[in-house]
Amino acid sequence: APEYDIAAIEQKWRAVWDELKPWATDDPADKRPRKYILDMFPYPSGELHMGHAEAFAFGDIVARYWRLRGFNVLHPIGWDSFGLPAENAAIQRGANPVTWTYDNIAEQRGNFERYGVSFDWSRVLHTSDPEYYKWNQWLFLKLYEKGLAYRKESWVNWDPVDQTVLANEQVLPDGTSERSGAMVVKKKLTQWYFKITDYADRLLDDLNQLEGSWPPKVLAMQRNWIGRSIGADVDFVVEGRDEPVTVFTTRPDTLFGATFMVVAPDSDLAAELAAGSTPEVQAAFAEYLAQAQKNTEIERQDATREKTGIPLERFAINPVNGERIPIWTADYVLADYGHGAVMAVPAHDQRDLDFALRFGLPVRQVVDTLAPVTGAIPVITEEMLNEPIPVLDPAVTGEALAGEGRMINSGPLDGLSKQNAIKRVIEILEAAGTGRAARTFRLRDWLISRQRFWGTPIPIIHGADGELVPVPEDQLPVVLPPTEGLDLQPRGESPLSAATEWVTVADPRDGSPARRDADTMDTFVDSSWYFLRFLSPNDDSKAFDLAEAEKWAPVDQYVGGVEHAILHLLYARFITKVLFDLGYVSFTEPFSALLNQGMVLSEGKKMSKRSPKGTTFTAEVDKHGADALRLTLAFAGPPEDHINWEDVSPAASAKFLARAFRLAKDVTSAPEVEWKSGDAALRRITHRFLADVPGLAESLKFNVVVARIMELVNATRKAIDTGAGPADGAVREAVEVITIALSMFAPHTAEEMWEILGYEPTVALAGWRKADPTLLIEESVTAVFQVDGKVRDKAEVSPKVTAAELEELARASAGVQRAIGDREIVNVIVREPRLVNIATRG
Ligand code: ANZ
C-alpha cells in the first residue's frame, strides 16, 4: 500500500466524524462564542458540480477556521427542494416529483459526506417537507394579516410552453423565456403579490450597513434594482374626466416646458381615455395596444428604437399655467412605473424630443443651459430678460438639453437654478393642492403566485361568496395532494385545481363548500427565511425559535454565487425586515458578510458535464481525493475570481498533500518534546505564520493561506533533511502547526497526521496556537543605500540601528564609494533602519 493512501484515510476519518459528531452545536452548556457560517443551500439537481465543490469548500474553510479560533460554529445544510425541474421531470419522463427530488437529495448528501464538509447533519431541512413548508404558509398568513400579501389583476409575462408566469428577469432580451425558449406573451391574471415596495426605502438605506462586508458589485446591483428616483407628483386636470391624472417627474422644474402628455398603452388609464374618445381613436388604440404588447419591457426602454404612438384626442390642463396639452399614448411609457403617465418636456428629455419631432409636437425650452448656475442667485432685471438668449434649439439639433442652467419661459421660476426651481415649483404646487414632492422606485411588488404543482400551497380558501378566508393556523400545513392520478401537464392554471378532493374544502367560517387557492408560492419564498429554520429545525410549534435567533443570527458569513446577487438576497432582506417589524427577530439584515465565489470555467465557459474538458465532482474525488480537490479550489486564486480548470492541477495538490503528510511521518520526537530549545530560525518562521494566517483567513485570502502553508512545509522539510533534524522540538512544533492549518483545507489528511503525531481526534478542535511575540521581532532588516536616488548597495542591519551608525555603514560601502567617486557630498538623508540617500554635486 502507498504510504499516503488518501482513499483509505478519507474513509477512516468519515467514520470517526460520524461517531464523534464534532460539528454538532446543540449543547446548551457550551460557553464558546458563536459564529453562524452558511452556504447558499443547493437545489437537488443531481450530483454536485464543480461550482458547488468550490463554494462549499470556501464555506467549510471559514467554518473550520472559526472552530480553530475557539468558536462554536453553526454550519448547517439543507435543500431548496421545490421547483420546476422536478415537475418537468415528472411531466417528461413520468417520474414522481417526490421520488425524483429525494433521490437527488440522497445523492448530493453522499457527495457532501465524501467531501468532508463539516455540516451539523442533525439540522438538515428540505423545503419540500410539509414540516418546512408549513412555515412558508404561516409566513404568508403573517404577511396577509399585515396587508403585505394581496391579490391584484395585472399583465404578467406568460410562458406559453411552460404555461406559467415568469418574473421580468426570466424574460431574455430577445423576448423569449429563459426556461423554455418560447416567445413570452402578456396575459392578464389575478395573482398574489408581496408588497416589497413598502420596504423599498429601508431595503435601499440599510445597504449602507453592509458596505465593506458585501461585494461592492452586489451592493450596486441591489441599489440599481431598487432604483429610487426623487421628484414630484403633478396633477393634471383632464377634460371630461372627474379625477385629475397624476404624473411622476424627476424634473418638476421643467413643468412650464410640458407640451403634451403620454400614457402607457397597457395602463388602465389609457384604456379609459381611449374609451371616452371617438370610435376612430378606439379602433386605433386597440390596434396599437396589441402591437405594443408584442414588445418586451427591455425593447420598450431601448432609447434607440423609433418612437411609436397615437393621439387619444383628449386634453389635459397644465396646473401651473393653464395650458391645454394633448394626451398621447406611446409604449416608451411603462404602465407600472410611477403612475404610468408622463408630462412630456421635449426640450429637455430625449425620449420626449424624439417623439415630438416624429409627430410634429411643439418643443419649448425652459432651461437656459448656457447660463451659469454657480454663485448667488442673480437679481433678474427687466433688461436681462429682454436680452436675446443664445439658444441651442433642440427642435433643430434633435438633441435634448439635459444639462443644468437658469430657468427661462417659466414665469415665477425664471432665473432660478434647477435645485431652487424644483423647490419653488413644489411649493407652488403644494399651495395649490395640485402636486407634491414624491419618490418612485424601479422595484415592483413581488409576484409570488405560480401555476405549478411542486411548491407550497397558498393557505387561502375562496368562499362561495368570493371572500378570501385564511386557512386557520391550527389547520396548517395545507399538504400537497399525492401526484398519483393528477395531470401535471401545464395548462394555464395550477394542476392542483384538478385535484378535486383536495381543492374542495369546508369554509372555515360556516362549513359551507369552498375552494382552496390552487396556486403555489414562488420558491424564492422558501429561501427567504431558511437561515432561521436551521436554528430550530425540528421544532414543530414555531417557524423558528426567538431565543435561538438571538444566539446565532444574523449569519456571520454567507457564501454563494453571484447569480443570487439580486432576487434571493433582496427577498431574504425583505422578509427579515418584516419579521423584525413583527417582533420575531431583533436584527434587520440577515447576512452580515457575503462572499460570492467566482465560477469554475472550462475553456473560458462555465463548466458543465457537457464541457469538452468538463469533469465531475465524483470523477475528481475518485481520482485525487476530496482533500486534493478542496485544496485545488482554494489555492486557485482569490475566491471571488473565476477558476480556469485548465490552469489548476488536483494531481499537484495531491502531491503536495503527500509531501506534507511525510513530515508527520518523519517527526521522531514525542509530543512532550521541548519546543523552546528547538531550531530558532524555524521557530521564527512558524510563529510568523501563526501571526499572519488569522488576518489572511478573516479577509478570505484562502489562496494566500495555502501558499503560506506550502512555504512552511518547505522550510520544515529543509530543517529535517539538512538542518535541525527530525528530533528537533521546533520541527515537531512546525509540523503540528502545519497539521492544524491544513485541517481547514484537507481535513482528512490533517486528521491522519494529527494521529501520527500522537494526538486524539479531532485536529479540527485543536485550536489555533498563539504566536510568541518574542519570535516575531525581526532580527534584521535590509537597509538600502542610495546615491542620488539610485540604489548602490544594501546591508542587513539591526532594526535598532541608530541614524549615525547607519550613515557610517553607508559611507563605508564600496558600492557607495564607487558611485560617489570624486564628486562632492551636498546632503545625506537617513531614514533608519531602512534607507540612506547621499546627494552629490560636481
Ligand atoms: C418630465 C421630465 C423632464 C422628465 C425632463 C425627465 C426629464 P427615472 O429617473 O428613471 O425615475 N417617466 C415617469 N414615469 C414614467 C413611465 N411610467 N415610463 C417611462 N418614463 C416615465 O425617470 C423619471 C422620468 O421618467 C420622469 O421625469 C418622467 O419624465 C419619466 F427634462 O418628467 B420626466
CSV table of C-alpha atoms and ligand atoms in Angstrom, one decimal, residues 227-232 247-255 258 262-264 300-301 330-352 366-367 400-402 440-442, ligand 1:
chain,number,residue,atom,x,y,z
A,227,GLY,CA,-33.8,52.3,-8.1
A,228,ARG,CA,-35.1,55.2,-6.1
A,229,SER,CA,-35.9,58.4,-8.0
A,230,ILE,CA,-36.7,61.7,-6.3
A,231,GLY,CA,-39.0,64.3,-7.8
A,232,ALA,CA,-42.7,65.3,-7.7
A,247,VAL,CA,-47.7,62.1,-13.4
A,248,PHE,CA,-44.4,61.4,-11.7
A,249,THR,CA,-41.4,63.6,-12.8
A,250,THR,CA,-37.9,63.9,-11.6
A,251,ARG,CA,-37.8,67.3,-13.3
A,252,PRO,CA,-40.8,69.3,-11.9
A,253,ASP,CA,-38.6,72.4,-12.6
A,254,THR,CA,-39.4,71.9,-16.3
A,255,LEU,CA,-43.2,71.9,-15.9
A,258,ALA,CA,-44.5,70.3,-20.8
A,262,VAL,CA,-48.1,60.5,-22.7
A,263,VAL,CA,-49.8,57.5,-21.1
A,264,ALA,CA,-48.7,53.9,-21.2
A,300,ARG,CA,-39.7,49.4,-24.8
A,301,GLN,CA,-37.0,51.0,-22.8
A,330,ALA,CA,-46.9,55.5,-26.6
A,331,ASP,CA,-45.1,52.4,-25.5
A,332,TYR,CA,-42.0,54.2,-24.3
A,333,VAL,CA,-44.0,55.0,-21.2
A,334,LEU,CA,-44.3,51.9,-18.9
A,335,ALA,CA,-47.6,51.1,-17.2
A,336,ASP,CA,-46.1,50.1,-13.9
A,337,TYR,CA,-43.5,52.7,-13.3
A,338,GLY,CA,-44.5,55.9,-11.5
A,339,HIS,CA,-48.2,56.5,-12.5
A,340,GLY,CA,-47.9,55.1,-16.0
A,341,ALA,CA,-48.1,58.6,-17.4
A,342,VAL,CA,-45.6,61.4,-18.1
A,343,MET,CA,-45.6,65.1,-18.7
A,344,ALA,CA,-43.5,65.3,-21.9
A,345,VAL,CA,-40.9,68.0,-21.9
A,346,PRO,CA,-39.3,67.5,-25.3
A,347,ALA,CA,-36.7,70.3,-25.0
A,348,HIS,CA,-35.1,68.6,-22.0
A,349,ASP,CA,-35.9,64.9,-22.3
A,350,GLN,CA,-34.5,63.0,-25.3
A,351,ARG,CA,-37.3,60.4,-25.4
A,352,ASP,CA,-39.9,63.1,-25.4
A,366,VAL,CA,-37.3,76.3,-20.3
A,367,VAL,CA,-33.7,75.8,-19.1
A,400,ALA,CA,-32.5,67.5,-25.8
A,401,LEU,CA,-30.8,69.9,-23.4
A,402,ALA,CA,-30.4,67.7,-20.2
A,440,THR,CA,-40.7,56.5,-7.2
A,441,PHE,CA,-38.9,53.1,-7.2
A,442,ARG,CA,-38.0,50.8,-10.0
B,1,ANZ,C1,-40.6,65.3,-17.1
B,1,ANZ,C2,-39.2,65.3,-17.5
B,1,ANZ,C3,-38.4,66.3,-18.0
B,1,ANZ,C4,-38.6,64.1,-17.1
B,1,ANZ,C5,-37.1,66.1,-18.2
B,1,ANZ,C6,-37.2,63.8,-17.3
B,1,ANZ,C7,-36.5,64.9,-17.9
B,1,ANZ,P1,-36.2,58.0,-13.7
B,1,ANZ,O1,-35.0,58.8,-13.4
B,1,ANZ,O2,-35.9,56.7,-14.4
B,1,ANZ,O3,-37.0,57.8,-12.4
B,1,ANZ,N1,-41.3,58.8,-16.5
B,1,ANZ,C8,-42.1,58.9,-15.5
B,1,ANZ,N2,-42.9,57.8,-15.4
B,1,ANZ,C9,-42.6,57.0,-16.5
B,1,ANZ,C10,-43.1,55.8,-17.0
B,1,ANZ,N3,-44.1,55.2,-16.4
B,1,ANZ,N4,-42.5,55.3,-18.1
B,1,ANZ,C11,-41.5,56.0,-18.8
B,1,ANZ,N5,-41.0,57.1,-18.3
B,1,ANZ,C12,-41.5,57.7,-17.2
B,1,ANZ,O4,-37.1,58.7,-14.7
B,1,ANZ,C13,-38.1,59.6,-14.3
B,1,ANZ,C14,-38.6,60.3,-15.5
B,1,ANZ,O5,-39.0,59.4,-16.5
B,1,ANZ,C15,-39.7,61.2,-15.2
B,1,ANZ,O6,-39.3,62.6,-15.2
B,1,ANZ,C16,-40.6,61.1,-16.5
B,1,ANZ,O7,-40.0,62.1,-17.4
B,1,ANZ,C17,-40.3,59.8,-17.0
B,1,ANZ,F1,-36.4,67.1,-18.7
B,1,ANZ,O8,-40.8,64.1,-16.4
B,1,ANZ,B1,-39.6,63.2,-16.5
